[in-house]
PDB file of C-alpha atoms in Angstrom:
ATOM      1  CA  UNK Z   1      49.853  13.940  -8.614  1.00 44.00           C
ATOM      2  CA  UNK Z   2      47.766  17.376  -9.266  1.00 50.00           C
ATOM      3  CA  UNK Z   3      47.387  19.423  -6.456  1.00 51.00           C
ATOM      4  CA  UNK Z   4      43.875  20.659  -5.578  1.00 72.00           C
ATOM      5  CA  UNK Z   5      44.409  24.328  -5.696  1.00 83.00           C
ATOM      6  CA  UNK Z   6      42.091  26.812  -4.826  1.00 87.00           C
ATOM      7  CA  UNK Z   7      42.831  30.611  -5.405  1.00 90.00           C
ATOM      8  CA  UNK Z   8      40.527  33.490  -4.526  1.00 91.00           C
ATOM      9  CA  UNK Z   9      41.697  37.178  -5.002  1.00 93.00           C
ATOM     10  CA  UNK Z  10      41.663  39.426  -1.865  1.00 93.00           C
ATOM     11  CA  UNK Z  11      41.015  42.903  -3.148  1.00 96.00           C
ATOM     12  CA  UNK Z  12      41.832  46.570  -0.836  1.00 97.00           C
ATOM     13  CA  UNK Z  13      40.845  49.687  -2.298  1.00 98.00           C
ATOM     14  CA  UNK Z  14      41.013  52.931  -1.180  1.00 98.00           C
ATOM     15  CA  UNK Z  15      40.821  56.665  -2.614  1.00 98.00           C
ATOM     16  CA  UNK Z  16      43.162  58.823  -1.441  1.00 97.00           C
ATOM     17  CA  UNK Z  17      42.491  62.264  -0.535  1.00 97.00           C
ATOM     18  CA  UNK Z  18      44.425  65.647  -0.501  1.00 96.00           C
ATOM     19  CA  UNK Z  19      42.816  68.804   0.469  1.00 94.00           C
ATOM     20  CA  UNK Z  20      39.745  67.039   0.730  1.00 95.00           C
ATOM     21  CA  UNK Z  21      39.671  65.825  -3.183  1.00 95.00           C
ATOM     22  CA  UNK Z  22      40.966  62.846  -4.493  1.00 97.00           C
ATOM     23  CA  UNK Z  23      44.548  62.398  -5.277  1.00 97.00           C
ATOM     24  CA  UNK Z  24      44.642  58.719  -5.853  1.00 97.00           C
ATOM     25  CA  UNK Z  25      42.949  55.816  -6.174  1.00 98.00           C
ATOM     26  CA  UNK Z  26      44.229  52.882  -5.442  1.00 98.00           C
ATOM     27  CA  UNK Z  27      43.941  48.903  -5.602  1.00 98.00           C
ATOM     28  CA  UNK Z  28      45.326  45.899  -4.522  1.00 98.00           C
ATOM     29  CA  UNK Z  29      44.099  42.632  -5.723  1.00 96.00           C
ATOM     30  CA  UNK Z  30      46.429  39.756  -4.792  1.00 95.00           C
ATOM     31  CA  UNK Z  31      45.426  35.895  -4.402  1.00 94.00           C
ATOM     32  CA  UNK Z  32      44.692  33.810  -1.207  1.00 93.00           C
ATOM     33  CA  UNK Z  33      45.607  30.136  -1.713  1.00 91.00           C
ATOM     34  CA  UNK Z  34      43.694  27.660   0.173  1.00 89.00           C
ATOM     35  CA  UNK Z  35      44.025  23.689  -0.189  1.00 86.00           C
ATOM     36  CA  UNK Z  36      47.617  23.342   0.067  1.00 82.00           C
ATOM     37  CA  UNK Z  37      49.408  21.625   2.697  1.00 83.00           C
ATOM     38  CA  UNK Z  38      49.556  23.588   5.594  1.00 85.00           C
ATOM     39  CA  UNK Z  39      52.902  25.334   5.855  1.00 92.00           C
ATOM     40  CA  UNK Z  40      52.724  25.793   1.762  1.00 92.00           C
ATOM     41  CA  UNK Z  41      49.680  27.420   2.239  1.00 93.00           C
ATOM     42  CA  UNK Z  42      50.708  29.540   5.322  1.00 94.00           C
ATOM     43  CA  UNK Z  43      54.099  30.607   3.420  1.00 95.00           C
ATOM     44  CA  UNK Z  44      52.598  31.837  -0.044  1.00 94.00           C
ATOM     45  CA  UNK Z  45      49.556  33.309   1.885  1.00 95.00           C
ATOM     46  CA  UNK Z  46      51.825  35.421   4.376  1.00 96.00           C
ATOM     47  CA  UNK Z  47      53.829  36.452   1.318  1.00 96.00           C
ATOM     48  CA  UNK Z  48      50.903  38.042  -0.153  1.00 96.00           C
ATOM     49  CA  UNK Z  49      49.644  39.538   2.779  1.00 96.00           C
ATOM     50  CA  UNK Z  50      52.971  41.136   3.691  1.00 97.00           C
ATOM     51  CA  UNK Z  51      52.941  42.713   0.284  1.00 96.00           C
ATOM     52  CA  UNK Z  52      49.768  43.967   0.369  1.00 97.00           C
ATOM     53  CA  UNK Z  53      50.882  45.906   3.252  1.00 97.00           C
ATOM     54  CA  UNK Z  54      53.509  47.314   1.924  1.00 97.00           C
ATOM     55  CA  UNK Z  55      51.672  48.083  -1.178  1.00 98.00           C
ATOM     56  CA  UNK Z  56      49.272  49.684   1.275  1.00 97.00           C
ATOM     57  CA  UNK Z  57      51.352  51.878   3.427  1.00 98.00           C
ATOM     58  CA  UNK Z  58      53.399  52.952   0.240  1.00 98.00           C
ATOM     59  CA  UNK Z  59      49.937  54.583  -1.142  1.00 98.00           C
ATOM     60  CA  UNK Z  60      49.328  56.153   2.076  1.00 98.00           C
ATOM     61  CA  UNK Z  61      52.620  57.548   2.542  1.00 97.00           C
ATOM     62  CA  UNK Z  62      55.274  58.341  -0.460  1.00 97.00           C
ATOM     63  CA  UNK Z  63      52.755  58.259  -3.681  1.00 97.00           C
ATOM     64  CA  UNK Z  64      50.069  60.284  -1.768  1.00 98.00           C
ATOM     65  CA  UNK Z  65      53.054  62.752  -0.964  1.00 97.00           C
ATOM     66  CA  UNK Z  66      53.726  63.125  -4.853  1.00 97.00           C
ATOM     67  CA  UNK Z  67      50.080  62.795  -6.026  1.00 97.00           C
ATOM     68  CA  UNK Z  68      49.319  65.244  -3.814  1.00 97.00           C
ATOM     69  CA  UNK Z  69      51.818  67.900  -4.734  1.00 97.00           C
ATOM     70  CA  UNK Z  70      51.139  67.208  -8.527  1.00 96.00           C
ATOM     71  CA  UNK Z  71      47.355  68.248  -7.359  1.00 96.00           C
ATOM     72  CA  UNK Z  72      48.048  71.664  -5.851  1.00 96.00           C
ATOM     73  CA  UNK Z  73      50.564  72.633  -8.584  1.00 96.00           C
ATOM     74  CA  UNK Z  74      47.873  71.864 -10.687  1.00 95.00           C
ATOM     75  CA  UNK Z  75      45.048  73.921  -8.555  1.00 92.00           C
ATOM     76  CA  UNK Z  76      47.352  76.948  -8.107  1.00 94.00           C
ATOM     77  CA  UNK Z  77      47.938  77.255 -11.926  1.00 95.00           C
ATOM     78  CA  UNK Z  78      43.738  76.340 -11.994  1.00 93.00           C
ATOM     79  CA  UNK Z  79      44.283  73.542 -14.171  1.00 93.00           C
ATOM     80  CA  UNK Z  80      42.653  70.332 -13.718  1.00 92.00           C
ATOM     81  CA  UNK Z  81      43.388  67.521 -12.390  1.00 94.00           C
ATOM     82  CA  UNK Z  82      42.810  63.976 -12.689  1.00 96.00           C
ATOM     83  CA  UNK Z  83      43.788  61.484  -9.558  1.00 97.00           C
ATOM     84  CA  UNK Z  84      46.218  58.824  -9.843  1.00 97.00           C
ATOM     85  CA  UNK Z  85      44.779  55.523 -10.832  1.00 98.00           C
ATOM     86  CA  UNK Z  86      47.918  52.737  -9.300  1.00 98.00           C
ATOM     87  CA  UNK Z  87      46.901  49.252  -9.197  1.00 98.00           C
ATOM     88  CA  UNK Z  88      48.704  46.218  -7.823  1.00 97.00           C
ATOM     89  CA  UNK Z  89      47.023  43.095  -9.265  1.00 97.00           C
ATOM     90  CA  UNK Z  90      48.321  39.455  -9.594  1.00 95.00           C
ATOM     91  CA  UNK Z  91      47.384  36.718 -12.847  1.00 94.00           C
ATOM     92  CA  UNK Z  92      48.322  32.867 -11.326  1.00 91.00           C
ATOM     93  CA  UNK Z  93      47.887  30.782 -14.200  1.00 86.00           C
ATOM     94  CA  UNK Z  94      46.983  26.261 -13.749  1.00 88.00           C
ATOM     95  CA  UNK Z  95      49.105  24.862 -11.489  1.00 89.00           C
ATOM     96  CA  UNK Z  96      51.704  22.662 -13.632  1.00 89.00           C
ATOM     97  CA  UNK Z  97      52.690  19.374 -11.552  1.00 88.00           C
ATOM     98  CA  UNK Z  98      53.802  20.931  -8.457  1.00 91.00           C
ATOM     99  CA  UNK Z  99      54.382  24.603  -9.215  1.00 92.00           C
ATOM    100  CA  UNK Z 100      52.351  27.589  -9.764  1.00 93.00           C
ATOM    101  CA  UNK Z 101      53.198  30.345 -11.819  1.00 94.00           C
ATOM    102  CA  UNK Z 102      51.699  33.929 -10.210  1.00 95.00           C
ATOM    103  CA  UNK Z 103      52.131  37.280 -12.098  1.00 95.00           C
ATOM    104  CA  UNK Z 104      52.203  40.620 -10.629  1.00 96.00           C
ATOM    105  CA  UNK Z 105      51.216  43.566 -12.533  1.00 97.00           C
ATOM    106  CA  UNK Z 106      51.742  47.158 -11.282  1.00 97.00           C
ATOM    107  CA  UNK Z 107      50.206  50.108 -13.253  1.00 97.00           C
ATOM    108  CA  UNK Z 108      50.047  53.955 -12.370  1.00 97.00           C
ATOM    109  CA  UNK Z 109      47.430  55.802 -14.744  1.00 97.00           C
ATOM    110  CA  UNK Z 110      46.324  59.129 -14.644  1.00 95.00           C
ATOM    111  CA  UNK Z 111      43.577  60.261 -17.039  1.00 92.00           C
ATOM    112  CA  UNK Z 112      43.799  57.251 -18.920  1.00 91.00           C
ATOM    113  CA  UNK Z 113      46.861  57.149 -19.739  1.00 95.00           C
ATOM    114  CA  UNK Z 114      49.378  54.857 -18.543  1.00 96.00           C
ATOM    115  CA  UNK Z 115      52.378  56.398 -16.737  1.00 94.00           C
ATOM    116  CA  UNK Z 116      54.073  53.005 -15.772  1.00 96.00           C
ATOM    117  CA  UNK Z 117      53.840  49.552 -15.622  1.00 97.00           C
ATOM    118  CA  UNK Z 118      55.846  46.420 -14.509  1.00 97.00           C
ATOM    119  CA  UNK Z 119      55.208  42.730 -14.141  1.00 96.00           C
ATOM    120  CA  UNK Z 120      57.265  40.031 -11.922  1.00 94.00           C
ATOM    121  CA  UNK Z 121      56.351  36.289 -12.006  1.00 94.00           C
ATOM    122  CA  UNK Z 122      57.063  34.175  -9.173  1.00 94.00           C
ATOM    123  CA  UNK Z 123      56.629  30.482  -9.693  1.00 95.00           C
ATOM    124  CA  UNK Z 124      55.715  29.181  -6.323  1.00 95.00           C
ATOM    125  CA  UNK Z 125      57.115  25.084  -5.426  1.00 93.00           C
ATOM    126  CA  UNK Z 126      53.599  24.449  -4.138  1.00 93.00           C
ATOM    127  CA  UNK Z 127      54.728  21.122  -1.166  1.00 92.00           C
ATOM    128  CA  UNK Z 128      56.447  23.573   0.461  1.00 92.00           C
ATOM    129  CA  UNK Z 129      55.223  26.697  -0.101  1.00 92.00           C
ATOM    130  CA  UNK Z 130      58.349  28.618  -1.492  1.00 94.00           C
ATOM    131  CA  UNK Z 131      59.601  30.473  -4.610  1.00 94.00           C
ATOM    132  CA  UNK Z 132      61.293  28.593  -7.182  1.00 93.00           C
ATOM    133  CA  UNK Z 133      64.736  30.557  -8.004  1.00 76.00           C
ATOM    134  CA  UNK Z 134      65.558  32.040 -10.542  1.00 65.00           C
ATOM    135  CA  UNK Z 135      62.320  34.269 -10.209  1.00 56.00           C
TER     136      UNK Z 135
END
């Protein structure tokens, strides 16, 4: 039986500023499943939200902390500086029987050029909405 699976992307964005200039910009784009069985849905939809969150209050709080002092080291030496570019984004590829394979990407950029990056698949049991270990 195939599961009819629908999967939008709910995206937050934000730019981040110190001083009154940008220190960072930042995005979140992370899906929103909708024709699942109720908890299933409910589960894997709270998951995301709750990172998002996270994701969220992290920017506001520990990397506009260091973006922010890398900006005014850079000002008091009058150097320039370009804002942080950090991105949380997700890839969820077709469902296969009953599980769902979602990739999360996280990237930091600054000027182009990629500082770090990490991905983590989950693959999601999709009748009952829960990760499938090992992740």
């Amino acid at each position: 039986m195939q599961t009819l699976l629908r999967i939008e992307n709910r995206v937050w964005e934000e730019a981040l500023l110190d001083e009154g200039e940008p220190a960072a910009l930042c995005r979140c784009t992370l899906p929103e499943v909708s024709r699942l069985e109720g908890r299933a849905q409910t589960r894997m939809n709270r998951f995301y939200r709750h990172g998002e969150e996270r994701f969220r209050r992290w920017c506001r709080t520990a990397l506009l902390r260091r973006a922010a002092a890398q900006r005014r080291e850079a000002r008091a030496v009058s150097h320039s500086f370009d804002p942080w570019e950090v991105s949380l984004t997700c890839e969820a590829g077709e469902p296969e029987g009953e599980t769902l394979a979602v990739t999360l990407l996280y990237r930091r950029k600054q000027g182009g050029r990629v500082l770090y990056a990490d991905r983590q698949t989950i693959r999601w049991n999709l009748k009952n909405g829960y990760p499938i270990y090992p992740i």
